[in-house]
Amino acid sequence: MSKIKWLWSIRLGAIALLLSFSAASAESPLQINSDAACMKCHKRNGSMLGHHGQDTMKMSCSSCHGEKGDHPKKPNDLVVFSLQEGSELDKQLAVCRKCHTPKKLSAADWTHNVHAKKVPCAACHKLHSATDPMAEMTPKVRSELCSSCHAGKQE
Amino acid sequence: MENSKRRFLKGTCALLAGATGATLLTTVNAAESAKAEAEIKYAMVHDESKCIGCRACEVACREVNEVPEGVSRIEILQTGPFGEYPNQFYHFSRKSCQHCEDAPCVNVCPTGAAFIDKETGIVSVDAWKCVGCQYCIAACPYQVRFINPVTHAADKCDFCRETNLAQGKQPACVAACPTKALVFGNLKDSTSEIVQVLRANPTQRAKVALGTRPKLFRILAKSGEVVL
């Protein structure tokens, strides 16, 4: 009798353990998404899934976007990464350059060299999605990306 | 007797005159048709000052002409970077068939598979005639020929002669170029865009000293360094 009880308790324990794992993975896989101050409002924007949000990187929202300051009041010092509606170009570039040196960027792809002062990184790169659209591109997609800005220009 | 001799002579003379006249007429006709055939001479300009190195031309060519991976009819060669970060730039030049008027590949081809299309001046390959001896690949001073792994025949740019051009469209690379760095057209038509571009810009061609008379023109980028 005691043996059967013991076996059952092991089985139940295992099921509970499995359930807890699955619940945890469905909820929030990355630490950065439990940043209460930001996620209280920004949950609707979706969660941060990209490489920069990995736990081992030990980054928070403010690592890139800057301290909260007066936000959500305007004006504030938060950095918005975008080609169209972003912060000033120099401000955006300065954040990325803290880690990504020109030398490394140049080695990764030659196009970094010719766009260095002209467009923000976010014009091509997307950091919040699980995969950066620039990570793996077919030659066709790549050339189409070039055309999306350069079409019709004489330079 | 007297009469029959006269009739014979008359008949012969008439026949000779007729035959000569007919021959003359056909020669005149042939000359006229030869003249009509040579009314098109296709050429291309690559404006390197407009090229951004996006390689849309390479992609489009591969798609339209069904060029297998690993080989290509057109390649954009890239040199650089020049200058100091963050003010750097690159040079791009097009490597593809130059459509020589005196083409070494055509001259050496033992089967007549490599030929110059009389109507358009395009240097082309008849894949069915090609035996794959690769003599043309060795002879081409611009090194643009290759053996197509699918057809096992020599292959290269033919200005889309069998694909886009046959359908009345511009070559795939020209149509795909986002900055309009490629201009294709008829050199014999003085109103064509290519003639206007050639008149308005200083152009260069590769290895003219060889006497191959290439028809791929390049407009050099304005700023740049000497690359040795």
mmCIF file of C-alpha atoms in Angstrom:
data_model
loop_
_atom_site.group_PDB
_atom_site.id
_atom_site.type_symbol
_atom_site.label_atom_id
_atom_site.label_comp_id
_atom_site.label_asym_id
_atom_site.label_seq_id
_atom_site.Cartn_x
_atom_site.Cartn_y
_atom_site.Cartn_z
ATOM 1 C CA MET A 1 0.000 0.000 0.000
ATOM 2 C CA SER A 2 2.680 2.451 0.973
ATOM 3 C CA LYS A 3 4.544 1.560 -2.205
ATOM 4 C CA ILE A 4 1.541 2.481 -4.394
ATOM 5 C CA LYS A 5 1.103 5.778 -2.534
ATOM 6 C CA TRP A 6 4.752 6.539 -3.075
ATOM 7 C CA LEU A 7 4.497 5.827 -6.801
ATOM 8 C CA TRP A 8 1.449 8.061 -7.135
ATOM 9 C CA SER A 9 3.116 10.921 -5.373
ATOM 10 C CA ILE A 10 6.048 10.709 -7.799
ATOM 11 C CA ARG A 11 3.689 10.717 -10.791
ATOM 12 C CA LEU A 12 1.739 13.712 -9.494
ATOM 13 C CA GLY A 13 4.958 15.527 -8.718
ATOM 14 C CA ALA A 14 6.232 14.985 -12.254
ATOM 15 C CA ILE A 15 2.979 16.255 -13.787
ATOM 16 C CA ALA A 16 3.027 19.340 -11.558
ATOM 17 C CA LEU A 17 6.616 20.026 -12.562
ATOM 18 C CA LEU A 18 5.793 19.732 -16.276
ATOM 19 C CA LEU A 19 2.777 22.001 -15.874
ATOM 20 C CA SER A 20 4.801 24.638 -14.118
ATOM 21 C CA PHE A 21 7.405 24.573 -16.919
ATOM 22 C CA SER A 22 4.817 24.985 -19.670
ATOM 23 C CA ALA A 23 3.051 27.754 -17.778
ATOM 24 C CA ALA A 24 6.315 29.633 -17.301
ATOM 25 C CA SER A 25 7.308 29.367 -20.982
ATOM 26 C CA ALA A 26 3.906 30.564 -22.184
ATOM 27 C CA GLU A 27 3.872 33.548 -19.867
ATOM 28 C CA SER A 28 7.160 35.354 -20.249
ATOM 29 C CA PRO A 29 10.238 33.661 -21.574
ATOM 30 C CA LEU A 30 12.530 36.648 -21.159
ATOM 31 C CA GLN A 31 13.298 38.667 -18.057
ATOM 32 C CA ILE A 32 13.189 41.942 -19.972
ATOM 33 C CA ASN A 33 9.417 41.544 -20.491
ATOM 34 C CA SER A 34 8.762 41.625 -16.772
ATOM 35 C CA ASP A 35 10.103 45.176 -16.492
ATOM 36 C CA ALA A 36 7.011 46.409 -14.593
ATOM 37 C CA ALA A 37 7.565 50.128 -15.101
ATOM 38 C CA CYS A 38 7.448 49.813 -18.890
ATOM 39 C CA MET A 39 5.225 46.785 -19.404
ATOM 40 C CA LYS A 40 2.416 48.230 -17.301
ATOM 41 C CA CYS A 41 1.506 50.369 -20.294
ATOM 42 C CA HIS A 42 3.451 48.860 -23.157
ATOM 43 C CA LYS A 43 2.103 45.336 -22.974
ATOM 44 C CA ARG A 44 -0.101 46.197 -25.950
ATOM 45 C CA ASN A 45 3.017 46.803 -28.044
ATOM 46 C CA GLY A 46 3.876 43.108 -27.771
ATOM 47 C CA SER A 47 6.867 41.625 -26.036
ATOM 48 C CA MET A 48 10.571 41.980 -26.710
ATOM 49 C CA LEU A 49 11.669 38.743 -28.378
ATOM 50 C CA GLY A 50 14.859 39.695 -30.206
ATOM 51 C CA HIS A 51 18.500 38.951 -29.575
ATOM 52 C CA HIS A 52 18.967 42.094 -27.475
ATOM 53 C CA GLY A 53 16.322 40.890 -25.031
ATOM 54 C CA GLN A 54 18.031 37.607 -24.173
ATOM 55 C CA ASP A 55 18.544 37.189 -20.442
ATOM 56 C CA THR A 56 22.294 36.725 -20.851
ATOM 57 C CA MET A 57 22.544 40.187 -22.408
ATOM 58 C CA LYS A 58 21.254 41.652 -19.118
ATOM 59 C CA MET A 59 19.604 44.548 -20.931
ATOM 60 C CA SER A 60 16.482 46.450 -19.993
ATOM 61 C CA CYS A 61 14.261 48.723 -22.070
ATOM 62 C CA SER A 62 16.204 51.727 -20.797
ATOM 63 C CA SER A 63 19.532 50.313 -22.031
ATOM 64 C CA CYS A 64 18.560 51.477 -25.507
ATOM 65 C CA HIS A 65 15.565 53.756 -25.097
ATOM 66 C CA GLY A 66 17.066 55.769 -22.250
ATOM 67 C CA GLU A 67 15.718 56.622 -18.789
ATOM 68 C CA LYS A 68 12.016 57.242 -18.394
ATOM 69 C CA GLY A 69 12.353 60.882 -17.322
ATOM 70 C CA ASP A 70 9.160 62.837 -18.062
ATOM 71 C CA HIS A 71 7.712 60.110 -20.277
ATOM 72 C CA PRO A 72 4.828 59.832 -21.158
ATOM 73 C CA LYS A 73 4.774 63.634 -21.014
ATOM 74 C CA LYS A 74 6.250 65.427 -23.979
ATOM 75 C CA PRO A 75 8.936 66.497 -24.566
ATOM 76 C CA ASN A 76 11.056 63.753 -23.018
ATOM 77 C CA ASP A 77 14.451 62.238 -23.509
ATOM 78 C CA LEU A 78 13.405 58.764 -24.620
ATOM 79 C CA VAL A 79 15.003 57.556 -27.836
ATOM 80 C CA VAL A 80 12.603 56.368 -30.518
ATOM 81 C CA PHE A 81 14.164 54.190 -33.210
ATOM 82 C CA SER A 82 12.609 54.715 -36.606
ATOM 83 C CA LEU A 83 13.373 56.156 -40.008
ATOM 84 C CA GLN A 84 10.222 58.265 -40.226
ATOM 85 C CA GLU A 85 9.064 59.085 -36.699
ATOM 86 C CA GLY A 86 12.215 58.485 -34.691
ATOM 87 C CA SER A 87 14.435 60.712 -32.589
ATOM 88 C CA GLU A 88 17.148 62.782 -34.246
ATOM 89 C CA LEU A 89 19.493 60.709 -36.384
ATOM 90 C CA ASP A 90 22.618 61.372 -34.294
ATOM 91 C CA LYS A 91 20.782 60.434 -31.114
ATOM 92 C CA GLN A 92 19.644 57.121 -32.570
ATOM 93 C CA LEU A 93 23.064 56.287 -34.010
ATOM 94 C CA ALA A 94 24.853 57.123 -30.757
ATOM 95 C CA VAL A 95 22.872 54.470 -28.871
ATOM 96 C CA CYS A 96 23.769 51.666 -31.272
ATOM 97 C CA ARG A 97 27.399 52.794 -31.540
ATOM 98 C CA LYS A 98 27.868 52.258 -27.809
ATOM 99 C CA CYS A 99 28.402 48.586 -28.652
ATOM 100 C CA HIS A 100 28.526 48.325 -32.439
ATOM 101 C CA THR A 101 31.820 49.865 -33.526
ATOM 102 C CA PRO A 102 32.327 51.014 -37.123
ATOM 103 C CA LYS A 103 34.977 48.352 -37.580
ATOM 104 C CA LYS A 104 32.634 45.524 -36.639
ATOM 105 C CA LEU A 105 29.815 46.964 -38.729
ATOM 106 C CA SER A 106 32.098 47.279 -41.706
ATOM 107 C CA ALA A 107 33.184 43.666 -41.349
ATOM 108 C CA ALA A 108 29.573 42.499 -41.095
ATOM 109 C CA ASP A 109 28.386 44.201 -44.264
ATOM 110 C CA TRP A 110 29.768 46.843 -46.619
ATOM 111 C CA THR A 111 26.460 48.705 -46.785
ATOM 112 C CA HIS A 112 27.016 49.942 -43.204
ATOM 113 C CA ASN A 113 29.912 52.079 -44.456
ATOM 114 C CA VAL A 114 27.913 53.988 -47.037
ATOM 115 C CA HIS A 115 24.862 54.564 -44.848
ATOM 116 C CA ALA A 116 26.776 55.466 -41.689
ATOM 117 C CA LYS A 117 25.628 59.086 -41.541
ATOM 118 C CA LYS A 118 22.487 58.875 -43.612
ATOM 119 C CA VAL A 119 19.878 56.580 -42.081
ATOM 120 C CA PRO A 120 19.199 55.209 -38.576
ATOM 121 C CA CYS A 121 19.898 51.508 -37.975
ATOM 122 C CA ALA A 122 16.150 50.979 -37.517
ATOM 123 C CA ALA A 123 15.579 51.854 -41.177
ATOM 124 C CA CYS A 124 16.625 48.282 -41.949
ATOM 125 C CA HIS A 125 16.989 46.416 -38.635
ATOM 126 C CA LYS A 126 14.116 45.363 -36.389
ATOM 127 C CA LEU A 127 15.209 44.488 -32.858
ATOM 128 C CA HIS A 128 11.965 43.596 -31.106
ATOM 129 C CA SER A 129 10.892 40.723 -33.348
ATOM 130 C CA ALA A 130 12.307 37.252 -32.697
ATOM 131 C CA THR A 131 14.437 37.425 -35.835
ATOM 132 C CA ASP A 132 15.985 40.473 -37.450
ATOM 133 C CA PRO A 133 14.755 40.738 -41.064
ATOM 134 C CA MET A 134 18.367 41.518 -42.038
ATOM 135 C CA ALA A 135 19.716 38.301 -40.546
ATOM 136 C CA GLU A 136 18.944 36.029 -43.466
ATOM 137 C CA MET A 137 18.059 37.545 -46.782
ATOM 138 C CA THR A 138 17.907 36.097 -50.259
ATOM 139 C CA PRO A 139 19.694 38.217 -52.881
ATOM 140 C CA LYS A 140 16.292 39.152 -54.278
ATOM 141 C CA VAL A 141 14.900 40.452 -50.989
ATOM 142 C CA ARG A 142 18.134 42.321 -50.415
ATOM 143 C CA SER A 143 18.057 44.097 -53.763
ATOM 144 C CA GLU A 144 14.393 44.948 -53.256
ATOM 145 C CA LEU A 145 15.284 46.558 -49.931
ATOM 146 C CA CYS A 146 17.841 48.749 -51.728
ATOM 147 C CA SER A 147 15.273 49.725 -54.343
ATOM 148 C CA SER A 148 12.718 50.667 -51.701
ATOM 149 C CA CYS A 149 14.765 53.819 -51.001
ATOM 150 C CA HIS A 150 16.990 54.248 -54.052
ATOM 151 C CA ALA A 151 14.374 53.869 -56.800
ATOM 152 C CA GLY A 152 14.154 56.869 -59.075
ATOM 153 C CA LYS A 153 17.133 58.593 -57.477
ATOM 154 C CA GLN A 154 19.957 59.647 -59.710
ATOM 155 C CA GLU A 155 22.718 58.807 -57.263
ATOM 156 C CA MET B 1 17.187 28.002 -143.083
ATOM 157 C CA GLU B 2 18.120 31.672 -143.058
ATOM 158 C CA ASN B 3 15.086 32.402 -140.933
ATOM 159 C CA SER B 4 15.701 29.729 -138.316
ATOM 160 C CA LYS B 5 19.291 30.983 -137.758
ATOM 161 C CA ARG B 6 17.999 34.511 -137.224
ATOM 162 C CA ARG B 7 15.290 33.257 -134.870
ATOM 163 C CA PHE B 8 17.824 31.246 -132.893
ATOM 164 C CA LEU B 9 20.128 34.240 -132.494
ATOM 165 C CA LYS B 10 17.263 36.517 -131.498
ATOM 166 C CA GLY B 11 16.002 33.997 -128.962
ATOM 167 C CA THR B 12 19.422 33.474 -127.422
ATOM 168 C CA CYS B 13 20.037 37.223 -127.145
ATOM 169 C CA ALA B 14 16.632 37.742 -125.496
ATOM 170 C CA LEU B 15 17.327 34.929 -123.057
ATOM 171 C CA LEU B 16 20.732 36.334 -122.141
ATOM 172 C CA ALA B 17 19.333 39.817 -121.682
ATOM 173 C CA GLY B 18 16.536 38.464 -119.525
ATOM 174 C CA ALA B 19 18.878 36.390 -117.402
ATOM 175 C CA THR B 20 21.244 39.321 -116.839
ATOM 176 C CA GLY B 21 18.361 41.592 -115.916
ATOM 177 C CA ALA B 22 17.004 39.080 -113.429
ATOM 178 C CA THR B 23 20.408 38.579 -111.825
ATOM 179 C CA LEU B 24 20.906 42.326 -111.534
ATOM 180 C CA LEU B 25 17.504 42.715 -109.934
ATOM 181 C CA THR B 26 18.129 39.996 -107.355
ATOM 182 C CA THR B 27 21.513 41.529 -106.459
ATOM 183 C CA VAL B 28 19.895 44.903 -105.982
ATOM 184 C CA ASN B 29 17.207 43.279 -103.840
ATOM 185 C CA ALA B 30 19.817 41.402 -101.815
ATOM 186 C CA ALA B 31 21.777 44.604 -101.267
ATOM 187 C CA GLU B 32 18.622 46.355 -100.133
ATOM 188 C CA SER B 33 17.683 43.587 -97.710
ATOM 189 C CA ALA B 34 21.244 43.506 -96.326
ATOM 190 C CA LYS B 35 20.933 47.223 -95.755
ATOM 191 C CA ALA B 36 17.600 46.706 -93.974
ATOM 192 C CA GLU B 37 19.061 43.939 -91.796
ATOM 193 C CA ALA B 38 21.811 46.151 -90.454
ATOM 194 C CA GLU B 39 19.510 48.875 -89.193
ATOM 195 C CA ILE B 40 19.810 47.723 -85.602
ATOM 196 C CA LYS B 41 23.004 47.607 -83.597
ATOM 197 C CA TYR B 42 22.336 47.067 -79.939
ATOM 198 C CA ALA B 43 24.642 48.359 -77.216
ATOM 199 C CA MET B 44 24.538 49.091 -73.504
ATOM 200 C CA VAL B 45 25.816 51.800 -71.188
ATOM 201 C CA HIS B 46 26.570 51.186 -67.517
ATOM 202 C CA ASP B 47 26.644 54.478 -65.651
ATOM 203 C CA GLU B 48 28.916 53.693 -62.701
ATOM 204 C CA SER B 49 28.153 57.050 -61.105
ATOM 205 C CA LYS B 50 24.531 55.934 -60.676
ATOM 206 C CA CYS B 51 25.128 52.288 -59.734
ATOM 207 C CA ILE B 52 24.522 51.572 -56.039
ATOM 208 C CA GLY B 53 25.621 47.924 -56.070
ATOM 209 C CA CYS B 54 22.228 46.500 -55.143
ATOM 210 C CA ARG B 55 22.678 43.628 -57.618
ATOM 211 C CA ALA B 56 19.053 43.752 -58.734
ATOM 212 C CA CYS B 57 20.416 43.247 -62.266
ATOM 213 C CA GLU B 58 22.096 39.980 -61.289
ATOM 214 C CA VAL B 59 18.913 38.716 -59.642
ATOM 215 C CA ALA B 60 16.659 39.713 -62.536
ATOM 216 C CA CYS B 61 18.985 38.140 -65.120
ATOM 217 C CA ARG B 62 19.105 34.869 -63.232
ATOM 218 C CA GLU B 63 15.318 34.785 -62.997
ATOM 219 C CA VAL B 64 14.453 35.755 -66.566
ATOM 220 C CA ASN B 65 17.109 33.705 -68.328
ATOM 221 C CA GLU B 66 16.915 30.764 -65.913
ATOM 222 C CA VAL B 67 20.610 30.904 -65.135
ATOM 223 C CA PRO B 68 21.413 28.202 -62.553
ATOM 224 C CA GLU B 69 23.085 29.011 -59.231
ATOM 225 C CA GLY B 70 26.869 28.939 -59.275
ATOM 226 C CA VAL B 71 27.225 30.603 -62.680
ATOM 227 C CA SER B 72 26.068 34.018 -63.869
ATOM 228 C CA ARG B 73 25.802 36.038 -67.040
ATOM 229 C CA ILE B 74 26.357 39.334 -65.282
ATOM 230 C CA GLU B 75 28.330 40.277 -62.236
ATOM 231 C CA ILE B 76 28.756 43.574 -60.441
ATOM 232 C CA LEU B 77 32.367 43.921 -59.379
ATOM 233 C CA GLN B 78 32.877 45.964 -56.257
ATOM 234 C CA THR B 79 35.993 47.823 -55.160
ATOM 235 C CA GLY B 80 36.446 49.813 -51.996
ATOM 236 C CA PRO B 81 35.797 51.188 -49.520
ATOM 237 C CA PHE B 82 37.479 54.459 -50.453
ATOM 238 C CA GLY B 83 37.777 57.358 -48.024
ATOM 239 C CA GLU B 84 37.491 57.481 -44.254
ATOM 240 C CA TYR B 85 34.562 56.367 -42.111
ATOM 241 C CA PRO B 86 31.842 57.672 -42.115
ATOM 242 C CA ASN B 87 32.379 59.247 -45.551
ATOM 243 C CA GLN B 88 33.152 56.114 -47.480
ATOM 244 C CA PHE B 89 32.123 54.992 -50.932
ATOM 245 C CA TYR B 90 32.572 52.082 -53.315
ATOM 246 C CA HIS B 91 32.984 51.587 -57.028
ATOM 247 C CA PHE B 92 30.889 49.181 -59.033
ATOM 248 C CA SER B 93 31.546 47.943 -62.521
ATOM 249 C CA ARG B 94 29.648 45.531 -64.691
ATOM 250 C CA LYS B 95 31.263 42.313 -65.860
ATOM 251 C CA SER B 96 29.302 40.765 -68.716
ATOM 252 C CA CYS B 97 29.515 40.110 -72.447
ATOM 253 C CA GLN B 98 30.760 43.200 -74.324
ATOM 254 C CA HIS B 99 29.094 42.159 -77.595
ATOM 255 C CA CYS B 100 32.254 42.780 -79.628
ATOM 256 C CA GLU B 101 31.888 43.608 -83.295
ATOM 257 C CA ASP B 102 34.975 41.507 -83.941
ATOM 258 C CA ALA B 103 34.341 38.830 -81.336
ATOM 259 C CA PRO B 104 37.220 36.457 -80.565
ATOM 260 C CA CYS B 105 34.750 33.834 -79.272
ATOM 261 C CA VAL B 106 32.951 33.780 -82.608
ATOM 262 C CA ASN B 107 36.210 33.656 -84.549
ATOM 263 C CA VAL B 108 37.471 30.559 -82.714
ATOM 264 C CA CYS B 109 34.219 28.562 -82.465
ATOM 265 C CA PRO B 110 34.706 25.390 -84.532
ATOM 266 C CA THR B 111 31.001 24.563 -84.922
ATOM 267 C CA GLY B 112 29.484 27.987 -85.542
ATOM 268 C CA ALA B 113 27.609 27.836 -82.230
ATOM 269 C CA ALA B 114 28.986 31.245 -81.258
ATOM 270 C CA PHE B 115 27.661 33.782 -83.717
ATOM 271 C CA ILE B 116 26.892 37.445 -84.213
ATOM 272 C CA ASP B 117 23.221 38.007 -84.982
ATOM 273 C CA LYS B 118 23.249 39.919 -88.278
ATOM 274 C CA GLU B 119 20.010 41.731 -87.526
ATOM 275 C CA THR B 120 20.948 43.123 -84.127
ATOM 276 C CA GLY B 121 24.707 42.768 -83.742
ATOM 277 C CA ILE B 122 24.181 40.680 -80.599
ATOM 278 C CA VAL B 123 26.831 38.049 -79.902
ATOM 279 C CA SER B 124 24.902 34.905 -79.083
ATOM 280 C CA VAL B 125 25.249 31.153 -78.608
ATOM 281 C CA ASP B 126 23.331 28.393 -80.362
ATOM 282 C CA ALA B 127 23.259 25.887 -77.516
ATOM 283 C CA TRP B 128 22.262 23.090 -79.867
ATOM 284 C CA LYS B 129 25.380 23.542 -82.034
ATOM 285 C CA CYS B 130 27.776 23.957 -79.080
ATOM 286 C CA VAL B 131 29.908 20.893 -78.358
ATOM 287 C CA GLY B 132 31.343 22.323 -75.137
ATOM 288 C CA CYS B 133 34.974 22.505 -76.293
ATOM 289 C CA GLN B 134 35.440 25.711 -74.251
ATOM 290 C CA TYR B 135 37.634 27.323 -76.901
ATOM 291 C CA CYS B 136 35.463 30.439 -76.684
ATOM 292 C CA ILE B 137 35.912 30.598 -72.902
ATOM 293 C CA ALA B 138 39.678 30.610 -73.403
ATOM 294 C CA ALA B 139 39.503 33.157 -76.216
ATOM 295 C CA CYS B 140 37.253 35.747 -74.553
ATOM 296 C CA PRO B 141 39.474 38.571 -73.268
ATOM 297 C CA TYR B 142 36.716 39.711 -70.902
ATOM 298 C CA GLN B 143 36.270 36.287 -69.286
ATOM 299 C CA VAL B 144 32.501 36.379 -69.309
ATOM 300 C CA ARG B 145 31.744 32.943 -70.772
ATOM 301 C CA PHE B 146 30.934 29.784 -68.851
ATOM 302 C CA ILE B 147 29.522 26.318 -69.418
ATOM 303 C CA ASN B 148 25.896 26.202 -68.344
ATOM 304 C CA PRO B 149 25.602 23.157 -66.059
ATOM 305 C CA VAL B 150 22.070 22.479 -67.288
ATOM 306 C CA THR B 151 22.490 22.764 -71.059
ATOM 307 C CA HIS B 152 26.204 21.838 -71.047
ATOM 308 C CA ALA B 153 26.705 24.542 -73.671
ATOM 309 C CA ALA B 154 28.695 27.758 -73.498
ATOM 310 C CA ASP B 155 26.548 30.552 -72.101
ATOM 311 C CA LYS B 156 26.739 34.319 -71.534
ATOM 312 C CA CYS B 157 24.758 37.540 -71.716
ATOM 313 C CA ASP B 158 22.826 37.880 -74.985
ATOM 314 C CA PHE B 159 20.981 41.105 -74.070
ATOM 315 C CA CYS B 160 17.992 38.794 -73.306
ATOM 316 C CA ARG B 161 17.721 38.118 -77.051
ATOM 317 C CA GLU B 162 15.723 34.933 -76.525
ATOM 318 C CA THR B 163 13.675 36.125 -73.545
ATOM 319 C CA ASN B 164 12.788 39.760 -72.837
ATOM 320 C CA LEU B 165 13.926 41.198 -76.176
ATOM 321 C CA ALA B 166 11.910 38.594 -78.088
ATOM 322 C CA GLN B 167 8.845 39.767 -76.159
ATOM 323 C CA GLY B 168 9.525 43.385 -77.032
ATOM 324 C CA LYS B 169 10.769 44.254 -73.543
ATOM 325 C CA GLN B 170 14.021 45.777 -72.300
ATOM 326 C CA PRO B 171 16.707 43.357 -71.083
ATOM 327 C CA ALA B 172 15.993 42.102 -67.555
ATOM 328 C CA CYS B 173 18.919 43.947 -65.953
ATOM 329 C CA VAL B 174 17.908 47.270 -67.496
ATOM 330 C CA ALA B 175 14.296 46.876 -66.402
ATOM 331 C CA ALA B 176 15.339 45.915 -62.864
ATOM 332 C CA CYS B 177 17.849 48.726 -62.219
ATOM 333 C CA PRO B 178 16.313 51.050 -59.591
ATOM 334 C CA THR B 179 18.629 53.977 -60.346
ATOM 335 C CA LYS B 180 18.474 53.709 -64.145
ATOM 336 C CA ALA B 181 22.212 53.136 -64.302
ATOM 337 C CA LEU B 182 21.793 50.840 -67.312
ATOM 338 C CA VAL B 183 20.760 52.156 -70.703
ATOM 339 C CA PHE B 184 20.137 49.787 -73.594
ATOM 340 C CA GLY B 185 19.327 50.722 -77.159
ATOM 341 C CA ASN B 186 20.036 50.933 -80.844
ATOM 342 C CA LEU B 187 23.225 52.742 -81.834
ATOM 343 C CA LYS B 188 21.929 53.295 -85.371
ATOM 344 C CA ASP B 189 18.870 55.202 -84.176
ATOM 345 C CA SER B 190 20.081 58.738 -83.565
ATOM 346 C CA THR B 191 16.985 59.538 -81.478
ATOM 347 C CA SER B 192 17.448 56.600 -79.080
ATOM 348 C CA GLU B 193 18.247 57.243 -75.433
ATOM 349 C CA ILE B 194 21.549 55.400 -75.626
ATOM 350 C CA VAL B 195 22.795 57.649 -78.421
ATOM 351 C CA GLN B 196 21.820 60.722 -76.410
ATOM 352 C CA VAL B 197 23.622 59.355 -73.357
ATOM 353 C CA LEU B 198 26.732 58.499 -75.371
ATOM 354 C CA ARG B 199 26.772 61.966 -76.909
ATOM 355 C CA ALA B 200 26.366 63.717 -73.570
ATOM 356 C CA ASN B 201 28.911 61.748 -71.522
ATOM 357 C CA PRO B 202 32.530 60.720 -71.811
ATOM 358 C CA THR B 203 32.537 56.917 -71.907
ATOM 359 C CA GLN B 204 35.058 54.131 -71.810
ATOM 360 C CA ARG B 205 35.125 50.566 -73.061
ATOM 361 C CA ALA B 206 37.251 47.718 -71.785
ATOM 362 C CA LYS B 207 40.400 46.556 -73.612
ATOM 363 C CA VAL B 208 39.765 48.524 -76.815
ATOM 364 C CA ALA B 209 43.433 48.049 -77.742
ATOM 365 C CA LEU B 210 42.650 44.435 -78.625
ATOM 366 C CA GLY B 211 40.597 45.591 -81.598
ATOM 367 C CA THR B 212 37.517 43.665 -80.496
ATOM 368 C CA ARG B 213 35.277 46.754 -80.819
ATOM 369 C CA PRO B 214 33.180 46.069 -77.688
ATOM 370 C CA LYS B 215 29.701 47.596 -77.327
ATOM 371 C CA LEU B 216 29.416 47.771 -73.536
ATOM 372 C CA PHE B 217 30.151 51.357 -72.552
ATOM 373 C CA ARG B 218 30.862 52.608 -69.049
ATOM 374 C CA ILE B 219 30.458 56.060 -67.597
ATOM 375 C CA LEU B 220 33.063 56.310 -64.873
ATOM 376 C CA ALA B 221 32.108 57.446 -61.390
ATOM 377 C CA LYS B 222 32.947 61.098 -60.913
ATOM 378 C CA SER B 223 34.847 60.889 -57.683
ATOM 379 C CA GLY B 224 37.342 58.148 -57.186
ATOM 380 C CA GLU B 225 40.809 56.888 -56.855
ATOM 381 C CA VAL B 226 43.127 55.200 -59.281
ATOM 382 C CA VAL B 227 42.958 51.456 -58.778
ATOM 383 C CA LEU B 228 46.016 49.639 -60.058
#
